[in-house]
mmCIF file of C-alpha atoms in Angstrom:
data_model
loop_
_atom_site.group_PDB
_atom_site.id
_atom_site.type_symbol
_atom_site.label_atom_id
_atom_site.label_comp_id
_atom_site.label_asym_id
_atom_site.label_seq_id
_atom_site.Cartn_x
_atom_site.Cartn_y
_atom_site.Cartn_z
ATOM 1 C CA UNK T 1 21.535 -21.812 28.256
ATOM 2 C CA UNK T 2 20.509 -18.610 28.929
ATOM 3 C CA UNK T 3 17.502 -16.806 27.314
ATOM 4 C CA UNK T 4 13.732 -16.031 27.896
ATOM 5 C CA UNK T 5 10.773 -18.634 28.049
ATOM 6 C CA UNK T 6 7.286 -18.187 27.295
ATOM 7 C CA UNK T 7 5.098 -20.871 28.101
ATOM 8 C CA UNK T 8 2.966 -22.353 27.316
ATOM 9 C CA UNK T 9 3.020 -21.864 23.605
ATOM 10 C CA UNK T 10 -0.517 -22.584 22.527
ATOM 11 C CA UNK T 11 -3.092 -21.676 24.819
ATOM 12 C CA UNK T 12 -7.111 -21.880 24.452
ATOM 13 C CA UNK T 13 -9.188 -20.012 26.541
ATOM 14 C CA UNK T 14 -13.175 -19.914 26.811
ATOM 15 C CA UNK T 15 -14.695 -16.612 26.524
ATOM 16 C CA UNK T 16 -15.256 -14.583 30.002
ATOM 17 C CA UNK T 17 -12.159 -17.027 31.573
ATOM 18 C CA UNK T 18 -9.235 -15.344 32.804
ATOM 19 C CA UNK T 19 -5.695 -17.128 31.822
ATOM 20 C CA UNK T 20 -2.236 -16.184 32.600
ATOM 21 C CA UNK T 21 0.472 -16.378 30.232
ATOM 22 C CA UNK T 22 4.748 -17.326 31.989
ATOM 23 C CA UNK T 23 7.685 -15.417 31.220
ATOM 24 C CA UNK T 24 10.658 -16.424 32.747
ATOM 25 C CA UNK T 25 13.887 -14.650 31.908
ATOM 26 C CA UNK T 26 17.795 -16.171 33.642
ATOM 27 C CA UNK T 27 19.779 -13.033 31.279
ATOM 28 C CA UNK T 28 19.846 -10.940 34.506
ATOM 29 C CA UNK T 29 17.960 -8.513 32.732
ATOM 30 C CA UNK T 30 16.306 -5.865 34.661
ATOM 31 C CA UNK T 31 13.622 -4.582 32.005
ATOM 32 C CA UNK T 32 10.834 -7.202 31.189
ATOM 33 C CA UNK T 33 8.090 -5.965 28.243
ATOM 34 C CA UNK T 34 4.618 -7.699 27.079
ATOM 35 C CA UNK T 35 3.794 -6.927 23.253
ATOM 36 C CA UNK T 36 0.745 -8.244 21.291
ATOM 37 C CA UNK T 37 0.855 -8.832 17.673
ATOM 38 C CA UNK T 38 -2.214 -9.774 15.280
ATOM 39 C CA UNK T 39 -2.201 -11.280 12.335
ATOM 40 C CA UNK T 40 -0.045 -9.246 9.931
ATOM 41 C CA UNK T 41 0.376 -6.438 11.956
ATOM 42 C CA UNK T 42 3.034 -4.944 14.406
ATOM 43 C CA UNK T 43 3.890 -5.317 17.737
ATOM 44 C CA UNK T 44 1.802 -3.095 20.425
ATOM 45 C CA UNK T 45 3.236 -3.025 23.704
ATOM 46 C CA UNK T 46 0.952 -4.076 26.450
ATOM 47 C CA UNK T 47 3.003 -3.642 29.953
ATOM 48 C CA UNK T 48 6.549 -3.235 30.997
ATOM 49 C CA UNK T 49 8.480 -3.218 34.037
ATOM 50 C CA UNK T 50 11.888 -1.712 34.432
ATOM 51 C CA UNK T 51 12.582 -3.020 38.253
ATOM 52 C CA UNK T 52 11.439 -5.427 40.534
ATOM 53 C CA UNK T 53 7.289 -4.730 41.598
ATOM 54 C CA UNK T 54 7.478 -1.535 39.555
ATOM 55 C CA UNK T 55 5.489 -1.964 36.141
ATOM 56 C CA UNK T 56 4.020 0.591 33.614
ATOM 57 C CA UNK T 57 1.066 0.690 31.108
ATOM 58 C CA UNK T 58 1.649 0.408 27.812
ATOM 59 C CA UNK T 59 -0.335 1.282 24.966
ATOM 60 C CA UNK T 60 -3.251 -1.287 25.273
ATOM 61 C CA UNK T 61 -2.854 -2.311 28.867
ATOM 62 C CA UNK T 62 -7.114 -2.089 29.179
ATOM 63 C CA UNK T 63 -8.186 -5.636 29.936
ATOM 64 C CA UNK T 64 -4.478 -7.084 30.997
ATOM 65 C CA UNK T 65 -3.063 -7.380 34.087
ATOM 66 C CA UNK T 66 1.132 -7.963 35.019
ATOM 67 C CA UNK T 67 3.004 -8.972 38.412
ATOM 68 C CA UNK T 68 6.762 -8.390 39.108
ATOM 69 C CA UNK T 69 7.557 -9.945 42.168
ATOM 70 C CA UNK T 70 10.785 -11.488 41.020
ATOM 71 C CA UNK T 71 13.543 -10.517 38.862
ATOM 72 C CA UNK T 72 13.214 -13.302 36.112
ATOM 73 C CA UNK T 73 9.161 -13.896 36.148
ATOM 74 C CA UNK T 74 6.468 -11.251 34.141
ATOM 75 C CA UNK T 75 3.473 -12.924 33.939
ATOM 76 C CA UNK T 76 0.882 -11.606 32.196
ATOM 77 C CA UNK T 77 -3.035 -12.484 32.842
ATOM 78 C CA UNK T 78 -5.713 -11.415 29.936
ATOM 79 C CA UNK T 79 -8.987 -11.138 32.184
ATOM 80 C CA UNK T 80 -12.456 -11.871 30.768
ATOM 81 C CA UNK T 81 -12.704 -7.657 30.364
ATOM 82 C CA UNK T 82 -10.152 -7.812 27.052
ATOM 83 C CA UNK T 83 -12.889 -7.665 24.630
ATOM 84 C CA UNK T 84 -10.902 -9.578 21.639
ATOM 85 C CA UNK T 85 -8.063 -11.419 23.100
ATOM 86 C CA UNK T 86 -7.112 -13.657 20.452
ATOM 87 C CA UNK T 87 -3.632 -13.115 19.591
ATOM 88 C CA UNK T 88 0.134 -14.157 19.454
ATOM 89 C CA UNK T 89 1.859 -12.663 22.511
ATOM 90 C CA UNK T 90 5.073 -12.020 22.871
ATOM 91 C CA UNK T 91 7.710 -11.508 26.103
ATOM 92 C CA UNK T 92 11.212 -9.410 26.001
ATOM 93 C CA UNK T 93 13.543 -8.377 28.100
ATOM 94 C CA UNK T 94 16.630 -5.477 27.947
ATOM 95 C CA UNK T 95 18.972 -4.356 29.750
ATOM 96 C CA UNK T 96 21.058 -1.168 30.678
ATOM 97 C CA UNK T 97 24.824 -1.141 29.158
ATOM 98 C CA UNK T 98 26.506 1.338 30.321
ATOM 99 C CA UNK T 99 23.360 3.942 30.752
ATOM 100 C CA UNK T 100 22.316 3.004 27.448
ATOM 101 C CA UNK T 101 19.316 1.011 26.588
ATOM 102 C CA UNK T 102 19.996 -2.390 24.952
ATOM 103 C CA UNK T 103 17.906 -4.257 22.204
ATOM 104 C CA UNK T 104 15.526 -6.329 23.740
ATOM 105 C CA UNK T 105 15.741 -10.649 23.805
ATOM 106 C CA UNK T 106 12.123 -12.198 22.718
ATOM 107 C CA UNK T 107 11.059 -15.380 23.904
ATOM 108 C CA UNK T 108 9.116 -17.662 21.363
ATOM 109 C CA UNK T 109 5.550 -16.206 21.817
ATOM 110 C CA UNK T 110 2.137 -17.718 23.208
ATOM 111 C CA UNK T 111 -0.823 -17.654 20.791
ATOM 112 C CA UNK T 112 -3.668 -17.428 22.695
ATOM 113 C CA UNK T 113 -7.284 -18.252 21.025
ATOM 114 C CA UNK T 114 -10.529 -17.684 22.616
ATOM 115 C CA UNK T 115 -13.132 -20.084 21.730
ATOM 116 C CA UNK M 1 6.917 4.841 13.953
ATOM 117 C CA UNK M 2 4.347 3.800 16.760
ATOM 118 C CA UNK M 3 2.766 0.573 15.800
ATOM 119 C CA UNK M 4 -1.143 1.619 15.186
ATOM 120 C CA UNK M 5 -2.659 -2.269 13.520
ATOM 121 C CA UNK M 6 -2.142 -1.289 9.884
ATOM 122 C CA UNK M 7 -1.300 -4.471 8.005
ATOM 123 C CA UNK M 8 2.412 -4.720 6.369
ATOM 124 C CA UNK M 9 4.012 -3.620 3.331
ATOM 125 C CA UNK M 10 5.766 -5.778 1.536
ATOM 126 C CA UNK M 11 8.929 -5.518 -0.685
ATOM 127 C CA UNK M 12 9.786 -8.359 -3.051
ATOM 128 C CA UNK M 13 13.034 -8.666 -4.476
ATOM 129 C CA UNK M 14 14.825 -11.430 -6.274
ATOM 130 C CA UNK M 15 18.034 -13.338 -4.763
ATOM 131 C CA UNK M 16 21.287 -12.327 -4.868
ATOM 132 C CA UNK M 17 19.773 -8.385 -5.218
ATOM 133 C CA UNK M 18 20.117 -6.162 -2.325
ATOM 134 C CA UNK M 19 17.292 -5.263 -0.425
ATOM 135 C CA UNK M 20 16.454 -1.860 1.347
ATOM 136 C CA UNK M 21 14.017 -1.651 3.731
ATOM 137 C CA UNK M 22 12.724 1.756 5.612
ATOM 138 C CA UNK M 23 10.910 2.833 8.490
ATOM 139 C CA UNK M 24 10.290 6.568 9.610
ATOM 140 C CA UNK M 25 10.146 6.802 13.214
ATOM 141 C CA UNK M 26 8.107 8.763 15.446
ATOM 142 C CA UNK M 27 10.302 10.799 18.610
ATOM 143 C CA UNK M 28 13.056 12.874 17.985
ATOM 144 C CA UNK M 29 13.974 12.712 21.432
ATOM 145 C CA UNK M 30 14.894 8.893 20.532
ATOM 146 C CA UNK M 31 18.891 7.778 20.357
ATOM 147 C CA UNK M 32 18.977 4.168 19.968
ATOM 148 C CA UNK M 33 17.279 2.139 17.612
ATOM 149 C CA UNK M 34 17.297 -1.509 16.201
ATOM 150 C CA UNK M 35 16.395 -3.624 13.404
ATOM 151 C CA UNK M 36 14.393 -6.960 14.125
ATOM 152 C CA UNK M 37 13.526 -10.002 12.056
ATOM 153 C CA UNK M 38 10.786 -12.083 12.782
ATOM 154 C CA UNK M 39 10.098 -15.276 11.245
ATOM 155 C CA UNK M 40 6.399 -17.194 10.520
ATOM 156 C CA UNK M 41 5.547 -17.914 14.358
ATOM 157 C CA UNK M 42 8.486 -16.834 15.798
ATOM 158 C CA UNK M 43 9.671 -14.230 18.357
ATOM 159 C CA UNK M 44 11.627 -11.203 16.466
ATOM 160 C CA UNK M 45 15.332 -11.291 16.446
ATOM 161 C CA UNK M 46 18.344 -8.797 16.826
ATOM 162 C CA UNK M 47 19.641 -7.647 13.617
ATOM 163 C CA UNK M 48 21.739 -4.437 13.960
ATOM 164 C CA UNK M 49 21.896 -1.270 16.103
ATOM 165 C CA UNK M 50 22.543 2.173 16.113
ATOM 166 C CA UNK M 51 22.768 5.352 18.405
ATOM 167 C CA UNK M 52 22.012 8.416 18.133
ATOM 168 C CA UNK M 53 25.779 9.633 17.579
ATOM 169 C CA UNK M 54 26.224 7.673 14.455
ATOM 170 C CA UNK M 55 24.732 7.565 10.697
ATOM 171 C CA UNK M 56 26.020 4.400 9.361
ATOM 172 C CA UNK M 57 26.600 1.213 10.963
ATOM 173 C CA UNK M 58 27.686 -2.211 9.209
ATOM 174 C CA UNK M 59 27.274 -5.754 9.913
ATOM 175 C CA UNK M 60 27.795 -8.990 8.067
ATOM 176 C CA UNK M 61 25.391 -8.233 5.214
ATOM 177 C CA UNK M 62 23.618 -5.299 6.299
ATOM 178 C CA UNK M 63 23.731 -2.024 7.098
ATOM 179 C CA UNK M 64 21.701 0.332 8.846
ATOM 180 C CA UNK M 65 21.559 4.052 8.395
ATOM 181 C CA UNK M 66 19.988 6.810 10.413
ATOM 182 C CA UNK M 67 18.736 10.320 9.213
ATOM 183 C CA UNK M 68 17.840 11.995 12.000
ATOM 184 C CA UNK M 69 17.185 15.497 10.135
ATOM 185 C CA UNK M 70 13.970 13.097 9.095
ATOM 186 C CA UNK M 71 13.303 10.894 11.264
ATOM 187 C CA UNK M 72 14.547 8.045 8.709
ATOM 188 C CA UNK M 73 16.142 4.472 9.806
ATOM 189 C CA UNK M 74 16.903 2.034 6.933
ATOM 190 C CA UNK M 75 18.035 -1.149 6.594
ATOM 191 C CA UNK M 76 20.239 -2.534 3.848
ATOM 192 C CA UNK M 77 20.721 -6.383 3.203
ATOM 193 C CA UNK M 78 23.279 -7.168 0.757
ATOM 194 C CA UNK M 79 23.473 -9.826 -1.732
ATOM 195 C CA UNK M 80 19.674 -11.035 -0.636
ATOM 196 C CA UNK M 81 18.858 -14.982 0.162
ATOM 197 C CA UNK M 82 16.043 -16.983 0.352
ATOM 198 C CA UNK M 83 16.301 -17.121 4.038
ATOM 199 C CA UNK M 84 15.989 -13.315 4.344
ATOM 200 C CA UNK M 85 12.672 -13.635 3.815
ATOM 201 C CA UNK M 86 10.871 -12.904 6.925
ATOM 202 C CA UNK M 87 8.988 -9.290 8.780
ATOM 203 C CA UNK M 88 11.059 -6.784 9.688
ATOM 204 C CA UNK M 89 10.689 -4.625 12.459
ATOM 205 C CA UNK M 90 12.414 -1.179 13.272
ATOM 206 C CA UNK M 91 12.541 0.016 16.795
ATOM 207 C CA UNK M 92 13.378 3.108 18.675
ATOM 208 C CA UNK M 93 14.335 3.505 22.152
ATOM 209 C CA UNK M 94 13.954 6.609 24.380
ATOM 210 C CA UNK M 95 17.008 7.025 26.874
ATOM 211 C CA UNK M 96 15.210 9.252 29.241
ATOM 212 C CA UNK M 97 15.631 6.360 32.157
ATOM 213 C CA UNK M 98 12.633 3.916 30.679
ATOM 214 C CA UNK M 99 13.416 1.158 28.853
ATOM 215 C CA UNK M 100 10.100 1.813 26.706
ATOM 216 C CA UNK M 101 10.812 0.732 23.328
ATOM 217 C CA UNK M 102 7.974 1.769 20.259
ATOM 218 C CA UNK M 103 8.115 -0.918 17.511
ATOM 219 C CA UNK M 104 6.991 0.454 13.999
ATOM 220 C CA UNK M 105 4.527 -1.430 11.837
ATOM 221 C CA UNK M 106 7.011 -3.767 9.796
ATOM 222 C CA UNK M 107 7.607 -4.552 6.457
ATOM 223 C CA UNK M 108 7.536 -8.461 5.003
ATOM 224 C CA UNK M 109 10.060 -9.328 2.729
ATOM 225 C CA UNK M 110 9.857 -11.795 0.288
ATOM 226 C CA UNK M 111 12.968 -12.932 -1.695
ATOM 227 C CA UNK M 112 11.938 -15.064 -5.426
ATOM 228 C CA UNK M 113 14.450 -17.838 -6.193
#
């Protein structure tokens, strides 16, 4: 089947650890984003990566760090300097159709809790 | 719009009504936008689309239309169930070469039996 995984899908961390959250992708897809969502609230977008070891900053990249080495892999590691990092995480991934942008495929999420 | 933490609205309606849901968006340079629903502890789903070059587009119970004079997406679900009930998530896509896509804050929707 094809589609996006996110693993693993709980995750615990202890304050001032760093931990790195999978995203795997076998759609092909060329764009691969990170988005964090809190409780109740929207979707900010983190990182993304339109190619192969080219990524961007998103809106609250401070305190995250991403890798693009291959097509189908964006991981994403929260380091000890994200102050509050408790939060469901979420993985996507879009591609072009015909120069236009597509909607982008979600995996299932990772809620991460700091304890 | 640009997701900014505020907590979501909510619209409640009871089954079998239709449902209309809006979002205002934020870039006027933006031509492609989408409707997502996420359930509890889920990842968000593809409802509908629409470019820029259209005003109306209809799927199997909903319909989204775009006012661009505004900045003004909506989403129309007909004939409301029970199972609608999730958060619902607007998006808008710039087409400038980046796939950067700017989520707006989501409404929840709760359908009474």
């Amino acid at each position: 089947d094809g589609g996006i995984t996110q693993s693993p899908k709980y995750l615990f961390r202890k304050e001032g650890q760093n931990v790195t959250l999978s995203c795997e992708q076998n759609l092909n897809h060329d764009a691969m984003y990170w988005y964090r969502q809190d409780p109740g609230q929207g979707l900010r977008l983190i990182y993304y990566s339109q190619i192969v070891n080219d990524f961007q900053k998103g809106d609250i990249a401070e305190g995250y760090s991403v890798s693009r080495e291959k097509k189908e892999s964006f991981p994403l590691t929260v380091t000890s300097a994200q102050k509050n990092p408790t939060a469901f995480y979420l993985c996507a991934s879009s591609y072009r159709d015909r120069g236009w942008n597509t909607e982008a495929f979600f995996g299932q999420g990772t809620r991460l809790t700091v304890v | 719009g640009e997701s900014v933490g505020l907590h979501l609205p909510t619209l409640s309606v009871q089954e079998g009504d239709n449902s209309i849901i809006n979002c205002a968006y934020s870039n006027s340079a933006s031509d492609y936008f989408i409707w997502y629903k996420q359930e509890s502890g889920k990842g968000p789903q593809f409802i509908i689309d629409i470019r820029s070059n259209m005003d109306k587009r209809q799927g199997q119970r909903v319909t989204v239309l775009l006012n661009k004079t505004v900045k003004h997406l909506s989403l129309q679900i007909a004939a409301t169930q029970p199972g609608d009930s999730a958060v619902y998530f607007c998006a808008e896509n710039l087409n400038t070469g980046g796939f950067k896509t700017i989520f707006g804050a989501g409404t929840r929707l709760f359908v009474k039996a």
